[in-house]
């Protein structure tokens, strides 16, 4: 090959890219990134499955793999390669956000406009005047359209439906989020095929939940070709690469040792916790037996109301000792009560020194005009409680000492937590971190929000009469109050 003339070598490369999606992908990757892709068997395996799809040997394909392993580039190569062979084809690229799907579309556009692609596929050209951010057409009548989950698809038809991350990771943790994505898939996307008999569907991404879109379609009984690629092989497996070749992957083998070596995966395990790592990196989203909280227990609400809407407001604080980079977080939760239901209204999670924490809690308490403030009675909790008493904040100011392990305390609250009377907002800047910590507990890196939640739950469970108490016009409570001596003791 080294003795071939440059012209002949270029011709052979072009023919190889015309015949093989894998060889085309190596070139397309270089077009997109400016450097050469490191070869890996899993890339050949995926390209082989995509070629089978293009030949009509399968019509529905699932590709589950860890994040940051090149799935978007592979998807772009599939679309560009298919249009090179048939520029009349139409594609819908669907992702959870329009900008994400538009970025995937832009990869296809970048490949097709490159002179090297045009030398291989001269008939696949983008039509002037039909080249927009979220959509382009070919001169032969084909098109590629970017769609977001829940977006408008009425009036558009397609031959290929390519779904790359239909749902955000945090949205997949709630039944409402999963069901909305599945409804969009069933009610909107599946009706878009120009020729249902030859329709092709590709689902790409990492697993997020047992009942995510992959779990849903595999449970329907419809046959799907599924190439599942965990970061660390969990069993021996023989994976076809095409043209009679196979990849023998042994249990424990890494998917791409150069790109994602063992030490990187170990760090990911520590960062995400076992549950998230099992789902997103191992494609095994089974519920951990040690996971105490099911996020489906929580209801959802749309917006925070004015303070007067809530009959009671309770604040729970888990203070940390220092503001160092390796210290725990200081966490505060504000819960509002109305008609038998509790709503998480606000949350802070910060690393600050004691004076700053003192000022934060005082301002936070006054902002919400809380009826009760509970501060965990360990470490600096007693000092913070004393400062709150000195500031003469109204309402109950309590400083209980936790009894039992964190796991035991939360376990004792789960039955009533599952009652459906506790609600999280649909959207909040702190919501994703809270969900992550709740699902990762007790193996997660942090548990400060769990502690604040447990403390709040123990308080309201132990004081049902106080929660339901009403007040007369004179400000006096209509039912018996908690014993004063108990309040004075800070419990």
mmCIF file of N, CA and C in Angstrom, residues 311-380:
data_model
loop_
_atom_site.group_PDB
_atom_site.id
_atom_site.type_symbol
_atom_site.label_atom_id
_atom_site.label_comp_id
_atom_site.label_asym_id
_atom_site.label_seq_id
_atom_site.Cartn_x
_atom_site.Cartn_y
_atom_site.Cartn_z
ATOM 1 N N UNK A 311 -50.030 26.772 56.079
ATOM 2 C CA UNK A 311 -50.459 26.823 57.478
ATOM 3 C C UNK A 311 -49.278 26.760 58.431
ATOM 4 N N UNK A 312 -48.246 26.043 58.047
ATOM 5 C CA UNK A 312 -47.037 25.923 58.849
ATOM 6 C C UNK A 312 -45.823 25.936 57.916
ATOM 7 N N UNK A 313 -44.717 26.468 58.421
ATOM 8 C CA UNK A 313 -43.433 26.379 57.724
ATOM 9 C C UNK A 313 -42.394 25.875 58.711
ATOM 10 N N UNK A 314 -41.710 24.795 58.333
ATOM 11 C CA UNK A 314 -40.688 24.183 59.183
ATOM 12 C C UNK A 314 -39.365 24.202 58.430
ATOM 13 N N UNK A 315 -38.305 24.609 59.127
ATOM 14 C CA UNK A 315 -36.965 24.625 58.545
ATOM 15 C C UNK A 315 -36.064 23.652 59.291
ATOM 16 N N UNK A 316 -35.288 22.880 58.533
ATOM 17 C CA UNK A 316 -34.379 21.884 59.101
ATOM 18 C C UNK A 316 -32.970 22.173 58.609
ATOM 19 N N UNK A 317 -32.017 22.291 59.553
ATOM 20 C CA UNK A 317 -30.643 22.646 59.215
ATOM 21 C C UNK A 317 -29.686 21.565 59.698
ATOM 22 N N UNK A 318 -28.815 21.126 58.799
ATOM 23 C CA UNK A 318 -27.712 20.224 59.143
ATOM 24 C C UNK A 318 -26.424 21.010 58.930
ATOM 25 N N UNK A 319 -25.839 21.597 59.993
ATOM 26 C CA UNK A 319 -24.672 22.465 59.828
ATOM 27 C C UNK A 319 -23.371 21.679 59.747
ATOM 28 N N UNK A 320 -22.421 22.211 58.983
ATOM 29 C CA UNK A 320 -21.086 21.615 58.877
ATOM 30 C C UNK A 320 -20.089 22.460 59.658
ATOM 31 N N UNK A 321 -18.940 21.852 59.970
ATOM 32 C CA UNK A 321 -17.982 22.493 60.863
ATOM 33 C C UNK A 321 -17.239 23.629 60.184
ATOM 34 N N UNK A 322 -16.727 23.396 58.968
ATOM 35 C CA UNK A 322 -15.858 24.375 58.316
ATOM 36 C C UNK A 322 -16.329 24.639 56.899
ATOM 37 N N UNK A 323 -15.612 25.555 56.235
ATOM 38 C CA UNK A 323 -15.907 25.870 54.839
ATOM 39 C C UNK A 323 -14.823 25.350 53.908
ATOM 40 N N UNK A 324 -14.021 24.366 54.350
ATOM 41 C CA UNK A 324 -12.946 23.826 53.532
ATOM 42 C C UNK A 324 -13.456 23.052 52.339
ATOM 43 N N UNK A 325 -12.578 22.895 51.339
ATOM 44 C CA UNK A 325 -12.972 22.217 50.100
ATOM 45 C C UNK A 325 -13.405 20.784 50.349
ATOM 46 N N UNK A 326 -12.812 20.126 51.362
ATOM 47 C CA UNK A 326 -13.126 18.725 51.632
ATOM 48 C C UNK A 326 -14.143 18.550 52.751
ATOM 49 N N UNK A 327 -14.694 19.637 53.245
ATOM 50 C CA UNK A 327 -15.656 19.550 54.340
ATOM 51 C C UNK A 327 -17.032 19.180 53.815
ATOM 52 N N UNK A 328 -17.929 18.829 54.742
ATOM 53 C CA UNK A 328 -19.310 18.566 54.368
ATOM 54 C C UNK A 328 -20.014 19.880 54.044
ATOM 55 N N UNK A 329 -21.198 19.747 53.467
ATOM 56 C CA UNK A 329 -22.021 20.920 53.198
ATOM 57 C C UNK A 329 -22.878 21.249 54.414
ATOM 58 N N UNK A 330 -23.161 22.530 54.585
ATOM 59 C CA UNK A 330 -24.239 22.949 55.475
ATOM 60 C C UNK A 330 -25.507 23.007 54.637
ATOM 61 N N UNK A 331 -26.548 22.335 55.116
ATOM 62 C CA UNK A 331 -27.781 22.206 54.334
ATOM 63 C C UNK A 331 -28.960 22.721 55.148
ATOM 64 N N UNK A 332 -29.854 23.425 54.485
ATOM 65 C CA UNK A 332 -31.101 23.851 55.101
ATOM 66 C C UNK A 332 -32.269 23.592 54.178
ATOM 67 N N UNK A 333 -33.354 23.060 54.735
ATOM 68 C CA UNK A 333 -34.570 22.811 53.966
ATOM 69 C C UNK A 333 -35.725 23.601 54.569
ATOM 70 N N UNK A 334 -36.560 24.174 53.719
ATOM 71 C CA UNK A 334 -37.783 24.845 54.150
ATOM 72 C C UNK A 334 -38.980 24.085 53.599
ATOM 73 N N UNK A 335 -39.819 23.595 54.496
ATOM 74 C CA UNK A 335 -41.013 22.838 54.119
ATOM 75 C C UNK A 335 -42.262 23.614 54.527
ATOM 76 N N UNK A 336 -43.245 23.659 53.620
ATOM 77 C CA UNK A 336 -44.519 24.307 53.905
ATOM 78 C C UNK A 336 -45.638 23.284 54.005
ATOM 79 N N UNK A 337 -46.549 23.499 54.961
ATOM 80 C CA UNK A 337 -47.647 22.553 55.216
ATOM 81 C C UNK A 337 -48.978 23.191 54.854
ATOM 82 N N UNK A 338 -49.810 22.415 54.161
ATOM 83 C CA UNK A 338 -51.169 22.855 53.880
ATOM 84 C C UNK A 338 -52.058 21.646 53.640
ATOM 85 N N UNK A 339 -53.143 21.574 54.394
ATOM 86 C CA UNK A 339 -54.200 20.576 54.202
ATOM 87 C C UNK A 339 -53.650 19.160 54.090
ATOM 88 N N UNK A 340 -52.783 18.804 55.038
ATOM 89 C CA UNK A 340 -52.287 17.437 55.117
ATOM 90 C C UNK A 340 -51.098 17.126 54.239
ATOM 91 N N UNK A 341 -50.601 18.096 53.487
ATOM 92 C CA UNK A 341 -49.482 17.873 52.576
ATOM 93 C C UNK A 341 -48.324 18.812 52.901
ATOM 94 N N UNK A 342 -47.104 18.300 52.664
ATOM 95 C CA UNK A 342 -45.885 19.073 52.872
ATOM 96 C C UNK A 342 -45.212 19.333 51.528
ATOM 97 N N UNK A 343 -44.688 20.560 51.349
ATOM 98 C CA UNK A 343 -44.069 20.984 50.097
ATOM 99 C C UNK A 343 -42.669 21.525 50.390
ATOM 100 N N UNK A 344 -41.664 20.981 49.698
ATOM 101 C CA UNK A 344 -40.307 21.500 49.855
ATOM 102 C C UNK A 344 -40.205 22.811 49.074
ATOM 103 N N UNK A 345 -40.098 23.924 49.804
ATOM 104 C CA UNK A 345 -40.164 25.256 49.202
ATOM 105 C C UNK A 345 -38.800 25.819 48.828
ATOM 106 N N UNK A 346 -37.803 25.497 49.635
ATOM 107 C CA UNK A 346 -36.496 26.114 49.422
ATOM 108 C C UNK A 346 -35.426 25.215 50.021
ATOM 109 N N UNK A 347 -34.207 25.357 49.519
ATOM 110 C CA UNK A 347 -33.099 24.545 50.017
ATOM 111 C C UNK A 347 -31.797 25.298 49.783
ATOM 112 N N UNK A 348 -30.928 25.322 50.788
ATOM 113 C CA UNK A 348 -29.569 25.799 50.552
ATOM 114 C C UNK A 348 -28.587 24.689 50.884
ATOM 115 N N UNK A 349 -27.479 24.690 50.176
ATOM 116 C CA UNK A 349 -26.424 23.683 50.340
ATOM 117 C C UNK A 349 -25.104 24.400 50.081
ATOM 118 N N UNK A 350 -24.409 24.768 51.152
ATOM 119 C CA UNK A 350 -23.261 25.665 51.018
ATOM 120 C C UNK A 350 -22.101 25.195 51.883
ATOM 121 N N UNK A 351 -20.920 25.693 51.555
ATOM 122 C CA UNK A 351 -19.731 25.527 52.388
ATOM 123 C C UNK A 351 -19.285 26.922 52.819
ATOM 124 N N UNK A 352 -19.618 27.294 54.060
ATOM 125 C CA UNK A 352 -19.302 28.622 54.579
ATOM 126 C C UNK A 352 -18.800 28.486 56.009
ATOM 127 N N UNK A 353 -18.143 29.541 56.514
ATOM 128 C CA UNK A 353 -17.692 29.522 57.902
ATOM 129 C C UNK A 353 -18.863 29.815 58.839
ATOM 130 N N UNK A 354 -18.604 29.711 60.132
ATOM 131 C CA UNK A 354 -19.691 29.823 61.109
ATOM 132 C C UNK A 354 -20.375 31.190 61.081
ATOM 133 N N UNK A 355 -19.652 32.311 61.082
ATOM 134 C CA UNK A 355 -20.347 33.603 61.047
ATOM 135 C C UNK A 355 -21.256 33.758 59.826
ATOM 136 N N UNK A 356 -20.775 33.293 58.664
ATOM 137 C CA UNK A 356 -21.598 33.400 57.454
ATOM 138 C C UNK A 356 -22.822 32.498 57.549
ATOM 139 N N UNK A 357 -22.653 31.306 58.133
ATOM 140 C CA UNK A 357 -23.789 30.399 58.297
ATOM 141 C C UNK A 357 -24.816 31.003 59.247
ATOM 142 N N UNK A 358 -24.335 31.617 60.324
ATOM 143 C CA UNK A 358 -25.245 32.263 61.279
ATOM 144 C C UNK A 358 -26.107 33.306 60.578
ATOM 145 N N UNK A 359 -25.487 34.182 59.799
ATOM 146 C CA UNK A 359 -26.239 35.233 59.120
ATOM 147 C C UNK A 359 -27.189 34.648 58.081
ATOM 148 N N UNK A 360 -26.748 33.607 57.400
ATOM 149 C CA UNK A 360 -27.591 32.968 56.387
ATOM 150 C C UNK A 360 -28.852 32.391 57.008
ATOM 151 N N UNK A 361 -28.705 31.657 58.108
ATOM 152 C CA UNK A 361 -29.857 31.007 58.732
ATOM 153 C C UNK A 361 -30.823 32.043 59.301
ATOM 154 N N UNK A 362 -30.301 33.102 59.910
ATOM 155 C CA UNK A 362 -31.178 34.147 60.448
ATOM 156 C C UNK A 362 -31.985 34.800 59.328
ATOM 157 N N UNK A 363 -31.311 35.175 58.246
ATOM 158 C CA UNK A 363 -32.013 35.813 57.121
ATOM 159 C C UNK A 363 -33.021 34.863 56.490
ATOM 160 N N UNK A 364 -32.648 33.630 56.381
ATOM 161 C CA UNK A 364 -33.508 32.587 55.788
ATOM 162 C C UNK A 364 -34.753 32.381 56.644
ATOM 163 N N UNK A 365 -34.572 32.326 57.950
ATOM 164 C CA UNK A 365 -35.699 32.157 58.874
ATOM 165 C C UNK A 365 -36.656 33.342 58.770
ATOM 166 N N UNK A 366 -36.122 34.547 58.732
ATOM 167 C CA UNK A 366 -36.967 35.738 58.650
ATOM 168 C C UNK A 366 -37.671 35.836 57.299
ATOM 169 N N UNK A 367 -36.997 35.391 56.250
ATOM 170 C CA UNK A 367 -37.609 35.420 54.919
ATOM 171 C C UNK A 367 -38.880 34.580 54.874
ATOM 172 N N UNK A 368 -38.818 33.401 55.475
ATOM 173 C CA UNK A 368 -39.940 32.473 55.409
ATOM 174 C C UNK A 368 -40.866 32.559 56.624
ATOM 175 N N UNK A 369 -40.490 33.359 57.629
ATOM 176 C CA UNK A 369 -41.279 33.472 58.862
ATOM 177 C C UNK A 369 -41.650 32.075 59.373
ATOM 178 N N UNK A 370 -40.614 31.286 59.585
ATOM 179 C CA UNK A 370 -40.794 29.873 59.939
ATOM 180 C C UNK A 370 -41.432 29.718 61.313
ATOM 181 N N UNK A 371 -42.288 28.715 61.436
ATOM 182 C CA UNK A 371 -42.895 28.383 62.725
ATOM 183 C C UNK A 371 -41.963 27.543 63.578
ATOM 184 N N UNK A 372 -41.053 26.817 62.935
ATOM 185 C CA UNK A 372 -40.107 25.983 63.679
ATOM 186 C C UNK A 372 -38.797 25.911 62.914
ATOM 187 N N UNK A 373 -37.706 25.969 63.657
ATOM 188 C CA UNK A 373 -36.365 25.816 63.104
ATOM 189 C C UNK A 373 -35.678 24.715 63.890
ATOM 190 N N UNK A 374 -35.280 23.636 63.197
ATOM 191 C CA UNK A 374 -34.623 22.504 63.848
ATOM 192 C C UNK A 374 -33.181 22.468 63.381
ATOM 193 N N UNK A 375 -32.254 22.446 64.324
ATOM 194 C CA UNK A 375 -30.824 22.422 64.032
ATOM 195 C C UNK A 375 -30.234 21.158 64.640
ATOM 196 N N UNK A 376 -29.550 20.363 63.823
ATOM 197 C CA UNK A 376 -28.998 19.104 64.333
ATOM 198 C C UNK A 376 -28.042 19.376 65.493
ATOM 199 N N UNK A 377 -28.275 18.674 66.605
ATOM 200 C CA UNK A 377 -27.536 18.924 67.837
ATOM 201 C C UNK A 377 -26.225 18.183 67.945
ATOM 202 N N UNK A 378 -25.381 18.275 66.949
ATOM 203 C CA UNK A 378 -24.033 17.713 67.009
ATOM 204 C C UNK A 378 -23.067 18.780 66.515
ATOM 205 N N UNK A 379 -21.806 18.637 66.902
ATOM 206 C CA UNK A 379 -20.755 19.541 66.439
ATOM 207 C C UNK A 379 -21.145 20.991 66.706
ATOM 208 N N UNK A 380 -21.155 21.827 65.661
ATOM 209 C CA UNK A 380 -21.451 23.244 65.858
ATOM 210 C C UNK A 380 -22.945 23.517 65.959
#
